[in-house]
Short mmCIF file of C-alpha atoms and ligand atoms in Angstrom, two decimals:
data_model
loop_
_atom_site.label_atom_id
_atom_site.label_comp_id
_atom_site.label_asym_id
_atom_site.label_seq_id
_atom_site.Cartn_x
_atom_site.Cartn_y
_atom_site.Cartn_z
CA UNK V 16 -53.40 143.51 41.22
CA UNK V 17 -49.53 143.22 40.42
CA UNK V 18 -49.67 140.40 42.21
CA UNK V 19 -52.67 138.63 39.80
CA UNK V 20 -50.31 139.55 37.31
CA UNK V 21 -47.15 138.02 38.77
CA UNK V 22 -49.04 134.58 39.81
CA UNK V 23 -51.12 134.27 36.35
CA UNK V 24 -47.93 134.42 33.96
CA UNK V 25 -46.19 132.24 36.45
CA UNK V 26 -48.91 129.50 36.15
CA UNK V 27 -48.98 130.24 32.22
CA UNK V 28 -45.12 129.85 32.58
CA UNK V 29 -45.93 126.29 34.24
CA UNK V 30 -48.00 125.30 32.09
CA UNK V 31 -46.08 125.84 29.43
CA UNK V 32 -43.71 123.64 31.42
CA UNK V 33 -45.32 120.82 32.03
CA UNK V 34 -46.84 120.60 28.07
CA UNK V 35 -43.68 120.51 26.76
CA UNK V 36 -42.66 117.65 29.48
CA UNK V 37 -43.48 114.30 27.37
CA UNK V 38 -43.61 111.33 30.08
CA UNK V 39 -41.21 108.58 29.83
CA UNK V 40 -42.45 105.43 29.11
CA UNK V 41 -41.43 102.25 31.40
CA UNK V 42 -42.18 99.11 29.96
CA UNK V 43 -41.37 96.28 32.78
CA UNK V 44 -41.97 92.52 31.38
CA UNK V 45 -42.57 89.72 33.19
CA UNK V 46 -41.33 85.50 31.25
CA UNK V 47 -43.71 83.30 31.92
CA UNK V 48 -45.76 84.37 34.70
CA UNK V 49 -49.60 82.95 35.43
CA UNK V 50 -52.97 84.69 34.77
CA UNK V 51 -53.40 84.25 38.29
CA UNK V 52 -49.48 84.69 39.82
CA UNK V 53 -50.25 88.25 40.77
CA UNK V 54 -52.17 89.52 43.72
CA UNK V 55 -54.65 92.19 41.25
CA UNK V 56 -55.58 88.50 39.68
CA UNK V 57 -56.27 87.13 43.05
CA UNK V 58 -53.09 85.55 43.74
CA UNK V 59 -53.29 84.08 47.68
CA UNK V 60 -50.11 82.44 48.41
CA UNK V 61 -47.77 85.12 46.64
CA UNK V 62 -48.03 88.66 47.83
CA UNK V 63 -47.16 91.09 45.33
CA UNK V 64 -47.68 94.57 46.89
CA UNK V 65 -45.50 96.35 44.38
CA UNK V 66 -47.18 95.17 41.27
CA UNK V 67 -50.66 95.27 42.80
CA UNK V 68 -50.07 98.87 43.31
CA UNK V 69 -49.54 99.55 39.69
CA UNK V 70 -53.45 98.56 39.25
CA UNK V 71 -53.93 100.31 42.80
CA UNK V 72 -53.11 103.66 41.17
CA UNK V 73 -53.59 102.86 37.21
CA UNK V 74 -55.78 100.50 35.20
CA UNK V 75 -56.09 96.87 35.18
CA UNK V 76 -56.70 95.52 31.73
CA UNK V 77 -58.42 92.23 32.64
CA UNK V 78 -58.33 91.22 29.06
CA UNK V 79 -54.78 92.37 28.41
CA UNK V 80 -53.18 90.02 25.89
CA UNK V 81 -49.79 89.23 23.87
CA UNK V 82 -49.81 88.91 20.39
CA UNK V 83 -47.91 85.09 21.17
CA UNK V 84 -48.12 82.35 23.40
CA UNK V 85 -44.06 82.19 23.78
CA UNK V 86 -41.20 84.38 24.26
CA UNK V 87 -39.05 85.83 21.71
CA UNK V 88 -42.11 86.10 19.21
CA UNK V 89 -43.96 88.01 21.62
CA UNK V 90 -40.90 90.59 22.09
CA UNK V 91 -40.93 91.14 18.62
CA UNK V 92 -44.63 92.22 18.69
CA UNK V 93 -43.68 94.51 21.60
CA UNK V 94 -40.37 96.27 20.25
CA UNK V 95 -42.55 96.53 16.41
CA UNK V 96 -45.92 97.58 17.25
CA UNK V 97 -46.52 94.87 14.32
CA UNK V 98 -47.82 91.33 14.05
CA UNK V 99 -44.44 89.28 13.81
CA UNK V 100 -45.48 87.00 11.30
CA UNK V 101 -45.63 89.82 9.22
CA UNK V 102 -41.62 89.57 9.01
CA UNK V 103 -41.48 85.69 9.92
CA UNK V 104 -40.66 86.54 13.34
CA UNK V 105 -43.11 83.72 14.67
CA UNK V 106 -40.55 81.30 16.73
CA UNK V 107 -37.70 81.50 19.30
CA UNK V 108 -34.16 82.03 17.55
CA UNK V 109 -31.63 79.62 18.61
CA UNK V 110 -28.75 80.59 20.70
CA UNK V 111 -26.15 81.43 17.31
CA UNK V 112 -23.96 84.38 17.85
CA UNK V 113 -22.54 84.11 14.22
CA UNK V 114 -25.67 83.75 12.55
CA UNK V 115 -27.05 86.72 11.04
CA UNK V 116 -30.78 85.88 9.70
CA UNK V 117 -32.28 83.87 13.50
CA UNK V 118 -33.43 87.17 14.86
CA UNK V 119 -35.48 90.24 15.00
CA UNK V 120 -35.15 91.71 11.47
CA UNK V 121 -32.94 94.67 10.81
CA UNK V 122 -35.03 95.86 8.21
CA UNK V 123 -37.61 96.73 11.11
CA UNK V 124 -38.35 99.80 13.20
CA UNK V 125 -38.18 99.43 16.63
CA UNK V 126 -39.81 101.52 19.74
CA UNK V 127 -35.82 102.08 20.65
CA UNK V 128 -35.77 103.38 17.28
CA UNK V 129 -39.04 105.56 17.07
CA UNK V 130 -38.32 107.25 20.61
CA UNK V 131 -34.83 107.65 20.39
CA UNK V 132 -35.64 109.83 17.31
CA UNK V 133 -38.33 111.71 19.41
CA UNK V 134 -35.53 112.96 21.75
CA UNK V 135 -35.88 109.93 24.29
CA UNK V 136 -33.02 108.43 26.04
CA UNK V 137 -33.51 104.84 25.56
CA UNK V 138 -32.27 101.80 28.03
CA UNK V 139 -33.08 97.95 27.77
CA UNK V 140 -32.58 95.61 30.75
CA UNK V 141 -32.72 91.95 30.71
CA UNK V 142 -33.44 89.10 28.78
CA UNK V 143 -33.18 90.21 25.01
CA UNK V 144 -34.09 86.93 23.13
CA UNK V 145 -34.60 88.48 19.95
CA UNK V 146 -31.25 87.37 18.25
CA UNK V 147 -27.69 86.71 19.11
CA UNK V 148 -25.49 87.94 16.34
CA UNK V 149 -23.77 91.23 16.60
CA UNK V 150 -26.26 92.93 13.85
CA UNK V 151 -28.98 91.93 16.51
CA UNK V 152 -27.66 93.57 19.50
CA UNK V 153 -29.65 96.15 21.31
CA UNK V 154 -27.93 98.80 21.17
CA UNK V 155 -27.51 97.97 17.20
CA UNK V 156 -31.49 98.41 17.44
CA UNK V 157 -32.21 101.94 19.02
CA UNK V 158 -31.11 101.48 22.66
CA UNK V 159 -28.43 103.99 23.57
CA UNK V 160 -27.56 101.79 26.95
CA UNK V 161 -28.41 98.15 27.33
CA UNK V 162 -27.77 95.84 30.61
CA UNK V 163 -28.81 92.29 30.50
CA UNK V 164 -27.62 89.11 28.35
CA UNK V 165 -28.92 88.28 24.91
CA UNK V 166 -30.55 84.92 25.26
CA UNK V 167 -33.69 83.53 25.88
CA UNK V 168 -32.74 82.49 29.97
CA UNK V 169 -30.55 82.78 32.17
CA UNK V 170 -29.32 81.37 35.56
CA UNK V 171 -30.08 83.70 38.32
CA UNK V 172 -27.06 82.74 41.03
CA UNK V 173 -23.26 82.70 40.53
CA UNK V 174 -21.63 79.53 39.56
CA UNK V 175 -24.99 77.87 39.18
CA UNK V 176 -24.69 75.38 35.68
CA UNK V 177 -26.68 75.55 32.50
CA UNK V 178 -26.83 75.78 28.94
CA UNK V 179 -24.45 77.89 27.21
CA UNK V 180 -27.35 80.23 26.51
CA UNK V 181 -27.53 80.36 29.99
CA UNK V 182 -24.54 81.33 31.57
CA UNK V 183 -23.39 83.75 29.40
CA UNK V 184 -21.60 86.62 30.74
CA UNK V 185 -23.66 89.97 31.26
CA UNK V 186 -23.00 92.67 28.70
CA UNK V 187 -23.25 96.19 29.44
CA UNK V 188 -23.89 97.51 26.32
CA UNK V 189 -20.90 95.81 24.64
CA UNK V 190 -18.87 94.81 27.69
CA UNK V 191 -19.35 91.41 29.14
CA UNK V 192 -19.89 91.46 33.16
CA UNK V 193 -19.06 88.50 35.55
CA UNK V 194 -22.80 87.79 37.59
CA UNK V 195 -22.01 88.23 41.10
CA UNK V 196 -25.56 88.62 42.74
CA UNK V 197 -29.11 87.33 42.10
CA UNK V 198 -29.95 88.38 38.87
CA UNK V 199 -33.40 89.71 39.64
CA UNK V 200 -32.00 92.14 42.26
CA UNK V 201 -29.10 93.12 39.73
CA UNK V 202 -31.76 93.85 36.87
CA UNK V 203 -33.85 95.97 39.53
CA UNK V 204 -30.81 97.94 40.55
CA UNK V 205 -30.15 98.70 37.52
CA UNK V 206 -33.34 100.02 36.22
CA UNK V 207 -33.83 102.50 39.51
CA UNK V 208 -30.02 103.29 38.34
CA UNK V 209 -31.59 104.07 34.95
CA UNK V 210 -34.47 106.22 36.07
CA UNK V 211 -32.13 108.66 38.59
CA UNK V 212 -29.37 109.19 35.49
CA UNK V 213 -31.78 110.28 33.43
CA UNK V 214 -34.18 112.31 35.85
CA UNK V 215 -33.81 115.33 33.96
CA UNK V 216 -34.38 114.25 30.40
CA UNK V 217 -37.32 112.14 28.65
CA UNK V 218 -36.61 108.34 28.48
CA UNK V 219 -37.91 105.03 27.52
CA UNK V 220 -36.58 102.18 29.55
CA UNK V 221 -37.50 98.77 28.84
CA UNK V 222 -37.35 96.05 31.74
CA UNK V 223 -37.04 92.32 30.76
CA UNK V 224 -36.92 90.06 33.39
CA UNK V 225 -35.92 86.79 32.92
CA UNK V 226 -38.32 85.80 36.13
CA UNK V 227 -40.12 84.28 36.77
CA UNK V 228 -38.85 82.12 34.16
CA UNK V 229 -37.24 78.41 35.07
CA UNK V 230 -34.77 77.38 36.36
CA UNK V 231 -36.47 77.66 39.66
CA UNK V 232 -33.44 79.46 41.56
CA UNK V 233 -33.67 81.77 44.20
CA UNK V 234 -31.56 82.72 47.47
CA UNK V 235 -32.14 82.32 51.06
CA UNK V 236 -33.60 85.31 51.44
CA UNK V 237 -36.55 84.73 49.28
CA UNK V 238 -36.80 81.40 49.87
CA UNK V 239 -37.41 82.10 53.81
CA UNK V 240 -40.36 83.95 53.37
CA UNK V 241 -42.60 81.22 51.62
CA UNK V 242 -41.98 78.41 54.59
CA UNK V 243 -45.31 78.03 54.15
CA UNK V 244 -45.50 76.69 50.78
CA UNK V 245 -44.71 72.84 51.15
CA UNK V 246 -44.35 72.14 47.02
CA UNK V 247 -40.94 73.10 46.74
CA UNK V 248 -40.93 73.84 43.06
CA UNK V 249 -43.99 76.21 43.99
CA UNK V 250 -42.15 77.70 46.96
CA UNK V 251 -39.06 78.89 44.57
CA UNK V 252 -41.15 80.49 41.98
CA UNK V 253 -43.07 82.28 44.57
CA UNK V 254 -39.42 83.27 45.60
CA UNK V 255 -38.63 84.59 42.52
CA UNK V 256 -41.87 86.36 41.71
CA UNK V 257 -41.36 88.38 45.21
CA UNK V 258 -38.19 89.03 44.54
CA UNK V 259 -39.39 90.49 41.17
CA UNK V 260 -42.16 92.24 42.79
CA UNK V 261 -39.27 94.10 45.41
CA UNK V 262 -37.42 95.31 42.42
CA UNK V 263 -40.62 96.82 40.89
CA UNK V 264 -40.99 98.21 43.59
CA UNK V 265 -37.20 99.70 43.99
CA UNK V 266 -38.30 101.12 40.32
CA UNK V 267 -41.27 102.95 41.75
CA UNK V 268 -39.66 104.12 44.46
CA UNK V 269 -37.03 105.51 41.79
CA UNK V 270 -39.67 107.00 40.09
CA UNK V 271 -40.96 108.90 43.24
CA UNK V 272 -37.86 110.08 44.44
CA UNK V 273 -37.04 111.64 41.50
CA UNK V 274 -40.30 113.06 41.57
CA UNK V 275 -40.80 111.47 37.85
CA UNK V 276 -44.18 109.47 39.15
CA UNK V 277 -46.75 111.74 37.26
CA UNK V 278 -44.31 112.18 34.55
CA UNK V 279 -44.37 108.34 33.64
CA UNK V 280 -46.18 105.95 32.10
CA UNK V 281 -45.53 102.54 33.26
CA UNK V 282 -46.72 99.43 31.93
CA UNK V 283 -46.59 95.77 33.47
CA UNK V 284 -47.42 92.25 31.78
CA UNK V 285 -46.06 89.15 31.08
CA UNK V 286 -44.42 87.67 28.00
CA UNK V 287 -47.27 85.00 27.76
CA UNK V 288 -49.07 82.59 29.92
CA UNK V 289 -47.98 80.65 32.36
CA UNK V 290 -46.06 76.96 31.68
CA UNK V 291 -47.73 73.70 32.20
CA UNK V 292 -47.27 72.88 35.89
CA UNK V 293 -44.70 70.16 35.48
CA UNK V 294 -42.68 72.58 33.39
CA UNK V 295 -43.20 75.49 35.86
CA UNK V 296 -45.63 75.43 38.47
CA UNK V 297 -47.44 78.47 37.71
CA UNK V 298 -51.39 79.11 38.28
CA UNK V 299 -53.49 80.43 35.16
CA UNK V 300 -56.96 79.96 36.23
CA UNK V 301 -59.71 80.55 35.93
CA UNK V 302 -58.05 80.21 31.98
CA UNK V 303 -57.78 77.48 29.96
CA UNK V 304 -54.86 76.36 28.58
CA UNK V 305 -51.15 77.36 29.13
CA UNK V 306 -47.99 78.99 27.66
CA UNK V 307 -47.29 77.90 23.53
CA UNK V 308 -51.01 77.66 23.42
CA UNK V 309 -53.88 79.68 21.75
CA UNK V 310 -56.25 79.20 24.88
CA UNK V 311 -56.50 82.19 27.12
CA UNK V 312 -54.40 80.92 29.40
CA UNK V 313 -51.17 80.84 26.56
CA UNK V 314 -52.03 84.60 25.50
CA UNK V 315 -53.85 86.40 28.19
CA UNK V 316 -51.80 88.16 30.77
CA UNK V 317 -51.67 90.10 34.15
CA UNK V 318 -51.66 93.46 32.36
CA UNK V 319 -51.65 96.97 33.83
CA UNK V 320 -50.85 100.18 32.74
CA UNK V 321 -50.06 103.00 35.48
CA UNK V 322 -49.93 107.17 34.51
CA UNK V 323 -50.42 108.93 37.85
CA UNK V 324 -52.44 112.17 37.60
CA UNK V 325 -53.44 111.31 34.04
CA UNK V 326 -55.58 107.50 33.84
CA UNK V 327 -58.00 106.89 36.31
CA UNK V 328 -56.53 105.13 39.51
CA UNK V 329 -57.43 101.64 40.76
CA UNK V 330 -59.94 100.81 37.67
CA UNK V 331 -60.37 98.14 36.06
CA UNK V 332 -60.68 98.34 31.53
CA UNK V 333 -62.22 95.06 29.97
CA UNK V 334 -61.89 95.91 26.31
CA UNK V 335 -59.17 93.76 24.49
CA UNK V 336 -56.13 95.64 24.35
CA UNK V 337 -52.67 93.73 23.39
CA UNK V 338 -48.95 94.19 23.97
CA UNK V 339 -48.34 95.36 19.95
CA UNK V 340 -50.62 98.63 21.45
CA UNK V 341 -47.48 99.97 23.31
CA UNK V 342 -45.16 101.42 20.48
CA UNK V 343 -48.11 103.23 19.28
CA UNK V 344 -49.08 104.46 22.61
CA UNK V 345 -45.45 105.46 23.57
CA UNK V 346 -45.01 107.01 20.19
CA UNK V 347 -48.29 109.13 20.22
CA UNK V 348 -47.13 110.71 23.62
CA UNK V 349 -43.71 111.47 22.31
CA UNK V 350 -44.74 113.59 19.18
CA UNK V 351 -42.49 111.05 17.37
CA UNK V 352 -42.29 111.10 13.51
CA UNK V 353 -43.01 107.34 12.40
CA UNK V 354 -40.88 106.42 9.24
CA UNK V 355 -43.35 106.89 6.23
CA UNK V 356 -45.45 103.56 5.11
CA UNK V 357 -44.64 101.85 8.19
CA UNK V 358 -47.88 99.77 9.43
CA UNK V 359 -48.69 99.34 12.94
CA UNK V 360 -51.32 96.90 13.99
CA UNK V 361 -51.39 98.91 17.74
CA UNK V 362 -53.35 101.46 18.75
CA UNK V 363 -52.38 104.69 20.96
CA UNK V 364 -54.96 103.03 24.20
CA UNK V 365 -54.48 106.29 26.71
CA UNK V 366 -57.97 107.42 25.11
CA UNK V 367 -59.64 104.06 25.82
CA UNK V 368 -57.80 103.96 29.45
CA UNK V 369 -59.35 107.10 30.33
CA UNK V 370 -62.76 106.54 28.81
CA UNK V 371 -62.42 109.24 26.12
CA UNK V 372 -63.20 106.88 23.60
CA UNK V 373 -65.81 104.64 24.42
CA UNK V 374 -65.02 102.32 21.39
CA UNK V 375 -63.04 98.94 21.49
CA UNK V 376 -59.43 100.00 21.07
CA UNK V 377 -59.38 96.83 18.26
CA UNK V 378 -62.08 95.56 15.77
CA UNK V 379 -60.31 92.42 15.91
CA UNK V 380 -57.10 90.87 17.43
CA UNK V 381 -55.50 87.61 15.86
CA UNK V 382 -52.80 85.00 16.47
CA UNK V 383 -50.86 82.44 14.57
CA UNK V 384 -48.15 80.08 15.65
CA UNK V 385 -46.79 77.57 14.12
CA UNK V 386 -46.89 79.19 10.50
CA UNK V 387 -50.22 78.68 10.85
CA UNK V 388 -50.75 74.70 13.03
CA UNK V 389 -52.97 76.92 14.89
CA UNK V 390 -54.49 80.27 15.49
CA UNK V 391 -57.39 82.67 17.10
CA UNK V 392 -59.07 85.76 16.27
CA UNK V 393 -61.35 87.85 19.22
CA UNK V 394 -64.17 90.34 18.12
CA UNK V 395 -65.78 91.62 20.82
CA UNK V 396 -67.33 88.71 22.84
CA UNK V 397 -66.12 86.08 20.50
CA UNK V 398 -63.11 83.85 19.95
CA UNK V 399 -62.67 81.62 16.95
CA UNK V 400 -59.90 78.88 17.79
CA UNK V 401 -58.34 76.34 15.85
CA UNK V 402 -56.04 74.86 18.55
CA UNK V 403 -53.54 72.66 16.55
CA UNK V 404 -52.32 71.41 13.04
CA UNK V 405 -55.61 69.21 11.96
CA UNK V 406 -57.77 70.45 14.75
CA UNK V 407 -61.49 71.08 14.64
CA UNK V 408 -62.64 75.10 14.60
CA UNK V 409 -63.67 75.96 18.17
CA UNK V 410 -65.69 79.34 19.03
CA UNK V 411 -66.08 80.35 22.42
CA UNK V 412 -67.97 83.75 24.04
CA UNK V 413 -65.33 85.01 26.73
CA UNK V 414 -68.20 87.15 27.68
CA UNK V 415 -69.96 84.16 29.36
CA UNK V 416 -66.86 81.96 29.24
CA UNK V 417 -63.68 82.95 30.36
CA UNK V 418 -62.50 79.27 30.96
CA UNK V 419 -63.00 78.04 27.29
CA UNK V 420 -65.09 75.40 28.32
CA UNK V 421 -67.99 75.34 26.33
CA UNK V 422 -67.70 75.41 22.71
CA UNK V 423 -70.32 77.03 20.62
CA UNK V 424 -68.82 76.36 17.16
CA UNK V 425 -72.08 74.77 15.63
CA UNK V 426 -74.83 77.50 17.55
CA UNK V 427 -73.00 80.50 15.27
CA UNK V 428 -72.26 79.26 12.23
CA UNK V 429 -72.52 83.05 11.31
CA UNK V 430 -70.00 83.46 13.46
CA UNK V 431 -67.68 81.58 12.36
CA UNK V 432 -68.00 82.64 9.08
CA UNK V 433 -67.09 85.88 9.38
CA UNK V 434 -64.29 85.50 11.96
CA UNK V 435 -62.49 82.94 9.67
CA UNK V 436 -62.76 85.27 6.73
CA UNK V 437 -61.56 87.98 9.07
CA UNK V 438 -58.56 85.63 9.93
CA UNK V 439 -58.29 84.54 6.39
CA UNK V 440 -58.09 88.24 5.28
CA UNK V 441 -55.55 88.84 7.86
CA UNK V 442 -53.14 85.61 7.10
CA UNK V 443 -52.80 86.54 3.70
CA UNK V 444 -50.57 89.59 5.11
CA UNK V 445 -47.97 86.95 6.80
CA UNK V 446 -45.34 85.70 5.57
CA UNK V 447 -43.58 82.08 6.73
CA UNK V 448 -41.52 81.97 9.55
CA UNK V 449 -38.40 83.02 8.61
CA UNK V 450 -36.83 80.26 11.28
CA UNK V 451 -37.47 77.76 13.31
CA UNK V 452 -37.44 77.33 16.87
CA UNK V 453 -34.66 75.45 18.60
CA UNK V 454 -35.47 71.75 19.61
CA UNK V 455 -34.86 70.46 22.81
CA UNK V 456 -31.52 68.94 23.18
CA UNK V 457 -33.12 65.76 23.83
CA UNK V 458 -35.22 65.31 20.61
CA UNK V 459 -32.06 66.67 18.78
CA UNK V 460 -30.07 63.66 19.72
CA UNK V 461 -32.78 61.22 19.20
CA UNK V 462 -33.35 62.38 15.52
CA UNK V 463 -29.50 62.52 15.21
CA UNK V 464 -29.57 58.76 16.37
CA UNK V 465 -32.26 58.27 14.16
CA UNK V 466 -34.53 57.46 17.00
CA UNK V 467 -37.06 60.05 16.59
CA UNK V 468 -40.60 58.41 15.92
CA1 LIG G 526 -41.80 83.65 28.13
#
């Protein structure tokens, strides 16, 4: 009987335990990776055991999407919770360390920021791309430790040349670093670093990879294993992606050996769709379109979100869900206090994930690029597109459709009338883009020359 005793207030004791133990959050981003670069998309010439076990043990979202088609916008959605254009954030800043307005702005709440105030030790790694200047670095926005280099790319080997962007020194936190290794291994080591310092306390970590993102660079020892591949543009990105996919998995094993594997939440995507081939030879089918546009193939990602013990394992979750959804999700788990009046356009989707609530996590989801050249809204089966500055309206059911190839603009004129209203509703929110993105070089010189037609 004493015994009963003993054993029941010791399980009440544990209980008690593990209630009070929020899970870290892990948010590891991939730059420019395909639809179909990852093995849970059906991937053939690319293993990716590490990231394929994500969905193994979590949920696949096979309509997981961005809220852009390119980089630095889309990282602004993620660190916000928010539609970017709602603070102009809708291009890539340019590479200006001095000026104070091409960035994420300060006047916004980040997940660093909401977390941090929940009690959460919070770490970024990687690319930041979300402004230069001093007022824009990380750890000015809610990250107590930061490892990584503030531009949009980076070179991945010693003494390899590029852009100034490029081959900046490292910073940790404030402290620039000479880059001695590959920098995908360095970024991985760092992060399983991350997650064994901080075993014993709640954190968020945030993983940006510049991979698989050009230039195509990657060492001997990643090149070896795709012999097989004969393009060899193809055979370096599939280098790069693998050597990604090792350091995920260096992160899970982290995460096990710490025994922190129930205790986390662990999300995977992209930062939008993959390139054109000629620009990086990435695979987005069976989508249409690629990276910078509004197709599914620009804004539709490899997307998975793994919580061992608490979402169902190796399932699959087709409801629309988006990368703005993770602030409120991570926030929601926390207990965090948002600030008062702030407006998030994501949704907490653990409730969805599990099949708690059977509802679409989103009405509606919406894009915009371009200050508004071109832009899409989904509701439920249905996409309304307008590709491009003076393009005709396309709708398209995803449903039946996942390649965009037939449009059905003038079958549902119904349709179309309420998603443009819904659209039209929604741009009146935005605001212009506060900046433009850079221009290539080459262009830049033309117009200089007065060449540009
Ligand atoms: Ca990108």
């Amino acid at each position: 009987m004493k015994t009963i005793v003993v054993l029941t207030v010791l399980l009440a004791a544990a209980t008690l335990a593990d209630a009070a133990r929020k899970p870290n959050v892990i948010v590891i981003l991939a730059d420019d990776m395909g639809y179909a670069d990852v093995g849970f998309n059906g991937c053939k010439d690319i293993p990716t055991p590490h990231i394929d076990s994500l969905a193994a043990h979590g949920v696949r979202c096979s309509s997981g999407y961005v809220s852009h088609s390119f980089c630095s916008p889309t990282r602004a959605g993620l660190m916000t919770g928010r539609y970017q254009q709602r603070f102009g954030h809708e291009n890539n800043p340019a590479w200006l360390p001095e000026d104070t307005k091409v960035g994420l702005p300060v006047n916004q709440t980040t997940i660093a920021d909401v977390m941090k105030s929940a009690g959460f030790v919070t770490g970024a790694i990687g690319k930041w791309h979300l402004g230069a200047a001093p007022c824009f670095h990380p750890n000015e926005r809610g990250f107590v430790e930061y490892f990584g280099f503030l531009g949009g790319g980076h070179i991945y080997l010693p003494g390899l040349k590029g852009g100034v962007e490029y081959t900046v020194p490292l910073l940790r936190n404030k402290e620039p670093l000479e880059l001695k290794e590959y920098m995908t291994d360095v970024l991985s080591r760092e992060a399983a670093a991350f997650v064994a310092r901080h075993k014993t306390e709640p954190f968020y970590l945030y993983v940006a990879y510049n991979a698989v993102h050009t230039p195509l660079q990657a060492p001997g020892k990643y090149l070896s294993r795709f012999t097989s591949i004969a393009d060899e543009r193809r055979r370096a990105y599939a280098a790069m992606t693998s050597a990604m996919d090792d350091g995920i998995g260096l992160i899970l094993r982290a995460l096990r050996d710490n025994g922190l594997e129930r205790d986390t939440l662990v999300w995977f995507f992209s930062d939008n769709g993959g390139p054109p081939y000629n620009v990086s030879p990435t695979h987005n089918d069976p989508l249409r379109g690629n990276k910078g546009t509004l197709y599914e193939g620009g804004i539709r990602v490899p997307f998975v979100v793994q919580w061992r013990g608490e979402l169902p394992e190796g399932t699959v979750y087709e409801q629309p869900v988006i990368s703005l959804d993770v602030l409120p999700t991570a926030a929601t788990l926390a207990g965090a206090k948002l600030p008062g009046g702030l407006k998030l356009d994501g949704v907490n989707i653990v409730p969805h994930l599990k099949g708690e609530s059977k509802g679409p996590p989103h009405e509606r989801l919406f894009w915009r690029t371009g200050g508004g050249a071109a832009w899409a809204v989904r509701e439920g089966r249905y996409k309304l597109l307008k590709p491009g500055k003076d393009a005709a309206l396309q709708l398209f059911d995803l449903n039946s459709d996942i390649g965009e190839a037939k449009d059905i603009v003038s079958e549902k004129p119904d349709v179309v009338a309420r998603l443009q209203k819904a659209h039209d509703a929604w741009n009146t929110e935005l605001i212009p883009p506060l900046f433009e993105s850079p221009k290539p070089a080459a262009k830049k010189k033309a117009r200089q020359a007065g060449r540009t037609k």
